[in-house]
Coordinates of C-alpha atoms in Angstrom, one line a residue:
T1 CA 26.4 -50.0 6.0
L2 CA 28.4 -49.2 2.8
Y3 CA 26.7 -47.1 0.1
A4 CA 27.7 -45.5 -3.5
V5 CA 25.9 -42.6 -4.0
G6 CA 26.7 -39.8 -7.1
D7 CA 24.9 -38.8 -10.4
W8 CA 23.8 -41.9 -12.4
G9 CA 22.3 -40.5 -15.0
Q10 CA 20.1 -37.6 -13.9
G11 CA 21.8 -34.5 -14.6
K12 CA 23.7 -32.2 -12.7
G13 CA 22.3 -30.0 -9.9
K14 CA 20.6 -33.0 -8.2
T15 CA 21.7 -33.3 -4.6
W16 CA 23.9 -37.3 -3.9
T17 CA 21.5 -38.8 -0.8
R18 CA 21.3 -42.4 0.8
A19 CA 17.8 -42.4 -0.9
G20 CA 19.8 -42.7 -4.1
G21 CA 22.4 -44.5 -3.6
V22 CA 23.4 -48.2 -3.9
K23 CA 23.6 -49.8 -1.3
L24 CA 26.2 -53.2 -1.1
A25 CA 26.1 -56.1 0.6
K26 CA 29.5 -58.2 1.5
N27 CA 30.2 -61.1 -0.6
G28 CA 33.2 -62.5 -0.1
N29 CA 35.9 -60.2 0.5
A30 CA 34.4 -57.2 -1.0
Y31 CA 31.3 -55.1 -0.7
T32 CA 28.9 -55.2 -4.2
G33 CA 25.8 -53.9 -5.4
T34 CA 24.4 -53.4 -8.3
T35 CA 22.0 -50.7 -10.5
T36 CA 20.2 -50.5 -13.7
M37 CA 21.4 -47.5 -15.7
T38 CA 20.2 -45.5 -19.4
K39 CA 22.5 -47.1 -22.0
G40 CA 25.2 -44.5 -22.7
Q41 CA 25.0 -42.4 -19.8
A42 CA 27.9 -40.2 -17.7
I43 CA 27.8 -41.7 -14.1
T44 CA 29.8 -40.2 -11.4
A45 CA 30.0 -42.2 -7.8
R46 CA 31.3 -41.9 -4.4
L47 CA 31.5 -44.7 -1.7
I48 CA 29.7 -43.2 1.8
K49 CA 29.8 -45.4 4.8
V50 CA 26.9 -44.3 8.0
D51 CA 27.5 -45.5 11.6
A52 CA 24.9 -47.3 13.3
N53 CA 24.2 -43.8 14.9
G54 CA 23.0 -42.6 11.3
K55 CA 26.3 -40.7 10.9
T56 CA 27.7 -40.4 7.5
T57 CA 31.5 -40.3 6.1
W58 CA 32.7 -39.8 3.0
D59 CA 35.2 -41.4 0.8
E60 CA 38.0 -38.3 0.9
I61 CA 39.7 -39.9 -2.8
G62 CA 36.7 -37.9 -4.7
D63 CA 34.7 -38.8 -7.3
V64 CA 34.7 -41.9 -9.6
K65 CA 33.1 -41.8 -13.1
A66 CA 32.3 -43.8 -15.8
T67 CA 30.1 -44.7 -19.1
A68 CA 27.4 -46.7 -18.9
D69 CA 28.3 -48.0 -22.4
K70 CA 28.2 -51.7 -21.8
T71 CA 26.7 -53.9 -19.0
K72 CA 29.9 -53.4 -16.7
T73 CA 31.9 -54.1 -13.7
V74 CA 33.1 -50.9 -11.7
D75 CA 35.8 -51.4 -9.2
L76 CA 36.4 -49.2 -6.2
K77 CA 38.1 -49.0 -3.1
W78 CA 37.7 -46.7 0.2
T79 CA 40.6 -43.9 -0.5
N80 CA 41.8 -45.3 -2.9
A81 CA 39.1 -45.0 -6.1
V82 CA 39.7 -47.2 -8.9
E83 CA 42.7 -50.6 -8.2
D84 CA 45.5 -49.4 -9.8
T85 CA 47.1 -52.7 -10.2
V86 CA 45.6 -55.5 -12.1
D87 CA 45.9 -59.3 -12.0
I88 CA 47.9 -61.2 -14.4
T89 CA 47.0 -64.7 -14.4
I90 CA 50.1 -67.6 -16.4
N91 CA 48.5 -71.0 -17.3
A92 CA 51.8 -73.2 -18.7
A93 CA 51.9 -76.6 -19.3
A94 CA 54.9 -78.3 -19.0
D95 CA 56.2 -81.5 -18.5
L96 CA 58.4 -81.6 -15.1
K97 CA 60.3 -84.1 -13.7
T98 CA 60.8 -84.8 -10.1
G99 CA 62.4 -82.0 -7.9
E100 CA 61.4 -79.7 -11.1
T101 CA 59.5 -76.4 -9.9
L102 CA 58.5 -73.8 -12.7
Y103 CA 58.5 -69.8 -12.7
A104 CA 57.7 -67.3 -15.0
V105 CA 60.3 -64.5 -14.7
G106 CA 60.2 -61.2 -16.8
D107 CA 59.8 -57.5 -16.9
W108 CA 56.5 -56.7 -14.8
G109 CA 56.6 -53.3 -15.6
Q110 CA 59.6 -52.3 -13.7
G111 CA 61.5 -50.9 -17.0
K112 CA 64.5 -52.0 -19.4
G113 CA 67.6 -52.5 -17.6
K114 CA 66.2 -54.8 -15.3
T115 CA 67.9 -58.0 -14.2
W116 CA 65.1 -61.0 -15.0
T117 CA 65.7 -63.4 -12.1
R118 CA 63.4 -66.2 -9.9
A119 CA 63.6 -63.9 -6.9
G120 CA 61.7 -61.6 -9.2
G121 CA 59.4 -63.6 -11.1
V122 CA 56.2 -65.5 -10.0
K123 CA 56.1 -69.5 -9.1
L124 CA 53.8 -71.5 -10.5
A125 CA 51.7 -74.2 -8.9
R126 CA 50.3 -77.2 -10.3
Y127 CA 46.1 -76.9 -11.2
G128 CA 44.7 -79.5 -13.4
N129 CA 46.6 -79.7 -16.2
A130 CA 48.1 -76.0 -16.0
Y131 CA 51.1 -74.4 -13.9
T132 CA 49.1 -71.4 -12.2
G133 CA 50.6 -68.4 -10.7
T134 CA 48.9 -64.8 -10.5
T135 CA 50.9 -62.0 -10.1
K136 CA 49.7 -57.3 -9.5
V137 CA 50.8 -55.4 -12.4
G138 CA 51.0 -51.9 -12.7
K139 CA 47.6 -51.2 -14.5
G140 CA 48.7 -50.1 -18.2
N141 CA 52.3 -51.5 -18.5
A142 CA 53.6 -53.1 -20.8
I143 CA 54.7 -56.6 -19.3
T144 CA 57.3 -59.2 -21.2
F145 CA 58.3 -62.8 -19.5
R146 CA 59.5 -66.3 -20.1
L147 CA 59.5 -69.5 -18.1
I148 CA 61.6 -71.7 -16.5
K149 CA 62.6 -74.7 -14.8
V150 CA 64.7 -75.3 -12.1
D151 CA 65.6 -78.8 -10.6
A152 CA 66.3 -80.0 -6.9
N153 CA 69.8 -79.1 -7.2
G154 CA 68.6 -75.4 -8.3
K155 CA 70.5 -75.6 -11.8
T156 CA 67.9 -73.5 -14.2
T157 CA 66.7 -73.9 -17.7
W158 CA 65.7 -71.4 -19.8
D159 CA 62.3 -71.7 -22.4
S160 CA 63.5 -71.9 -25.8
A161 CA 60.3 -70.2 -27.1
K162 CA 60.3 -66.5 -27.9
D163 CA 59.3 -63.8 -25.2
R164 CA 55.9 -63.6 -24.1
K165 CA 54.7 -59.8 -24.1
S166 CA 51.3 -58.3 -22.8
K167 CA 49.4 -55.4 -21.2
A168 CA 48.6 -55.3 -18.2
D169 CA 45.4 -53.4 -19.6
K170 CA 42.6 -55.9 -17.1
T171 CA 42.5 -58.6 -14.9
K172 CA 43.5 -61.6 -17.7
A173 CA 45.1 -65.1 -18.1
L174 CA 47.7 -65.5 -20.6
G175 CA 47.7 -69.7 -22.0
V176 CA 51.6 -70.1 -22.7
S177 CA 53.0 -74.0 -22.6
W178 CA 57.0 -74.6 -22.9
T179 CA 58.4 -74.0 -26.4
S180 CA 54.9 -72.9 -27.7
G181 CA 54.0 -69.1 -27.2
K182 CA 49.8 -70.1 -25.9
V183 CA 47.3 -73.3 -24.4
N184 CA 44.5 -73.5 -23.1
E185 CA 44.3 -74.9 -19.9
D186 CA 44.6 -77.8 -20.4
G187 CA 48.0 -78.2 -22.1
T188 CA 46.3 -78.3 -26.0
I189 CA 47.4 -76.3 -28.0
P190 CA 44.4 -74.3 -29.2
D191 CA 43.4 -74.2 -32.8
D192 CA 44.3 -70.1 -34.7
S193 CA 39.9 -70.7 -35.6
A194 CA 38.4 -71.8 -32.4
I195 CA 37.8 -70.0 -28.9
S196 CA 37.1 -71.7 -26.0
I197 CA 36.5 -70.1 -21.7
S198 CA 39.2 -70.7 -18.9
G199 CA 39.2 -69.6 -15.5
K200 CA 39.6 -70.7 -12.3
G201 CA 37.9 -74.4 -11.6
V202 CA 37.0 -74.4 -15.1
A203 CA 37.5 -78.3 -16.5
D204 CA 35.6 -79.9 -19.6
G205 CA 33.7 -77.0 -20.1
K206 CA 32.1 -76.9 -16.6
L207 CA 32.3 -75.0 -14.3
S208 CA 31.1 -75.2 -10.2
I209 CA 30.6 -71.8 -7.2
Q210 CA 27.8 -71.1 -4.7
K211 CA 25.6 -69.0 -4.9
G212 CA 26.5 -65.4 -3.8
N213 CA 29.9 -65.8 -5.3
L214 CA 31.5 -64.6 -8.3
A215 CA 34.4 -66.0 -10.5
E216 CA 36.6 -64.7 -13.5
L217 CA 36.7 -66.3 -17.6
Y218 CA 38.4 -65.6 -19.9
V219 CA 38.3 -65.8 -23.6
I220 CA 41.7 -68.6 -24.4
G221 CA 42.4 -68.9 -28.5
T222 CA 43.0 -65.3 -29.2
Q223 CA 45.8 -63.1 -29.4
D224 CA 44.5 -61.0 -26.5
A225 CA 42.5 -62.9 -23.6
T226 CA 39.3 -61.3 -23.4
P227 CA 39.0 -59.4 -26.1
S228 CA 37.2 -55.6 -25.6
D229 CA 35.1 -57.0 -28.7
A230 CA 33.7 -60.2 -26.8
V231 CA 29.7 -60.3 -25.6
W232 CA 29.1 -62.7 -23.4
W233 CA 25.7 -64.3 -22.2
S234 CA 23.6 -66.3 -20.1
D235 CA 21.0 -68.2 -21.1
G236 CA 19.1 -68.8 -17.5
A237 CA 18.6 -67.4 -14.5
A238 CA 20.7 -69.4 -12.4
V239 CA 23.9 -67.6 -13.8
A240 CA 24.5 -63.7 -14.4
V241 CA 27.3 -62.5 -16.4
S242 CA 29.4 -58.6 -17.1
G243 CA 30.0 -57.9 -20.5
T244 CA 34.3 -57.9 -18.8
G245 CA 33.1 -61.8 -17.9
T246 CA 32.8 -61.7 -14.4
V247 CA 29.7 -64.5 -13.4
Y248 CA 27.3 -64.1 -10.4
G249 CA 25.6 -67.1 -8.6
V250 CA 22.1 -65.7 -8.3
Q251 CA 20.4 -68.7 -7.7
T252 CA 20.7 -72.4 -7.7
G253 CA 20.6 -75.1 -10.9
T254 CA 22.2 -74.7 -14.2
A255 CA 22.9 -72.5 -17.0
K256 CA 25.0 -71.3 -20.2
V257 CA 27.8 -68.6 -20.2
N258 CA 28.4 -67.3 -23.9
V259 CA 30.8 -65.7 -25.3
K260 CA 31.5 -63.8 -29.2
V261 CA 34.6 -63.1 -30.5
G262 CA 33.8 -61.9 -34.3
N263 CA 32.0 -65.0 -35.7
Q264 CA 33.4 -67.6 -32.9
T265 CA 30.9 -68.8 -30.4
A266 CA 32.4 -70.5 -26.9
T267 CA 30.3 -71.8 -24.3
I268 CA 30.5 -73.3 -20.8
T269 CA 27.8 -75.5 -18.5
I270 CA 28.0 -73.2 -15.3
T271 CA 26.5 -75.1 -11.8
I272 CA 25.2 -72.9 -8.8
T273 CA 25.0 -74.7 -5.7
I274 CA 24.2 -74.0 -1.9
K275 CA 26.6 -72.5 0.3

C-alpha cells in the first residue's frame, strides 16, 4: 500500500506516521489521495510503501515541499519526487491534402544551434477538428516551433507564419493554425475578447468522462494556456476541479465547470458516466 506522510502544517517536531498520512488509491496509471489543509500552510511530504507484513519502506528521494496557497495537485514519483518534464500538447488547424502529414518541429529546450528536423518533431494526428500531438519537455525550458507539411513524396513545406514561442512551466495545450498564431481546438480563430475551455475530448462545450477518472482542461484565447491567475470551480457534486484545471469524476451525473481569467469567464458541461 502507498502512503504520503509528512508535516501537513501542524508544525515541526511532530512524528511522521502512517496514521497521520494520506493513503493513496489506484487511479488509472497513478495513485491518488486528497487531504484538506489550512490555507497558506507549508507542507513537507514523502512517499512510503507498506507491504502485506506491515514492513515500511521510505522513498529515498527526500522530502517534497509545497505551500497550500490554493487547491492544487502535487505530483510525486517513487525515487523521482517531482516530475522534471511536462506535457506540451499542440492543437493545430490545417487543411491537408491526401497523403500529407502535419508536424510541429522546433527547439524543445535542447538549446540554440540545433537543426530543426522532422525526425525530432512531433507528428500531429487528426483528432476532431484539429491535428493534435504531445511531447515531453524539460520543465522550465523555453520552446520555439513551427508547423510543416510533408506530402506523399516527402516534399516538405514550412508554415510561413512566424515561430511560436512558449515556456514549459507546466503541462499545457498550445493552439495554432497554419499561417495563424493561435486557434481554438475546433479550428476557429479565437476572439481576443473571449476565452474558452479546451482539453482532450472536449467538443461543443461538453466533455464526458467515467467516474473515478481524471481529465486535464486548458484555457484557450489567452497568451498563455491556463494562466496562473485562472480561477476554476464546479457547480455540482458530480465533478471536482483543482486550481490547475484537473477535473475528477466524483459521481455519476452532470455539472458545469467554470474558469475565470480577469473579467472573462468560460464554462463547459461535464457528464460523469459509470465505468
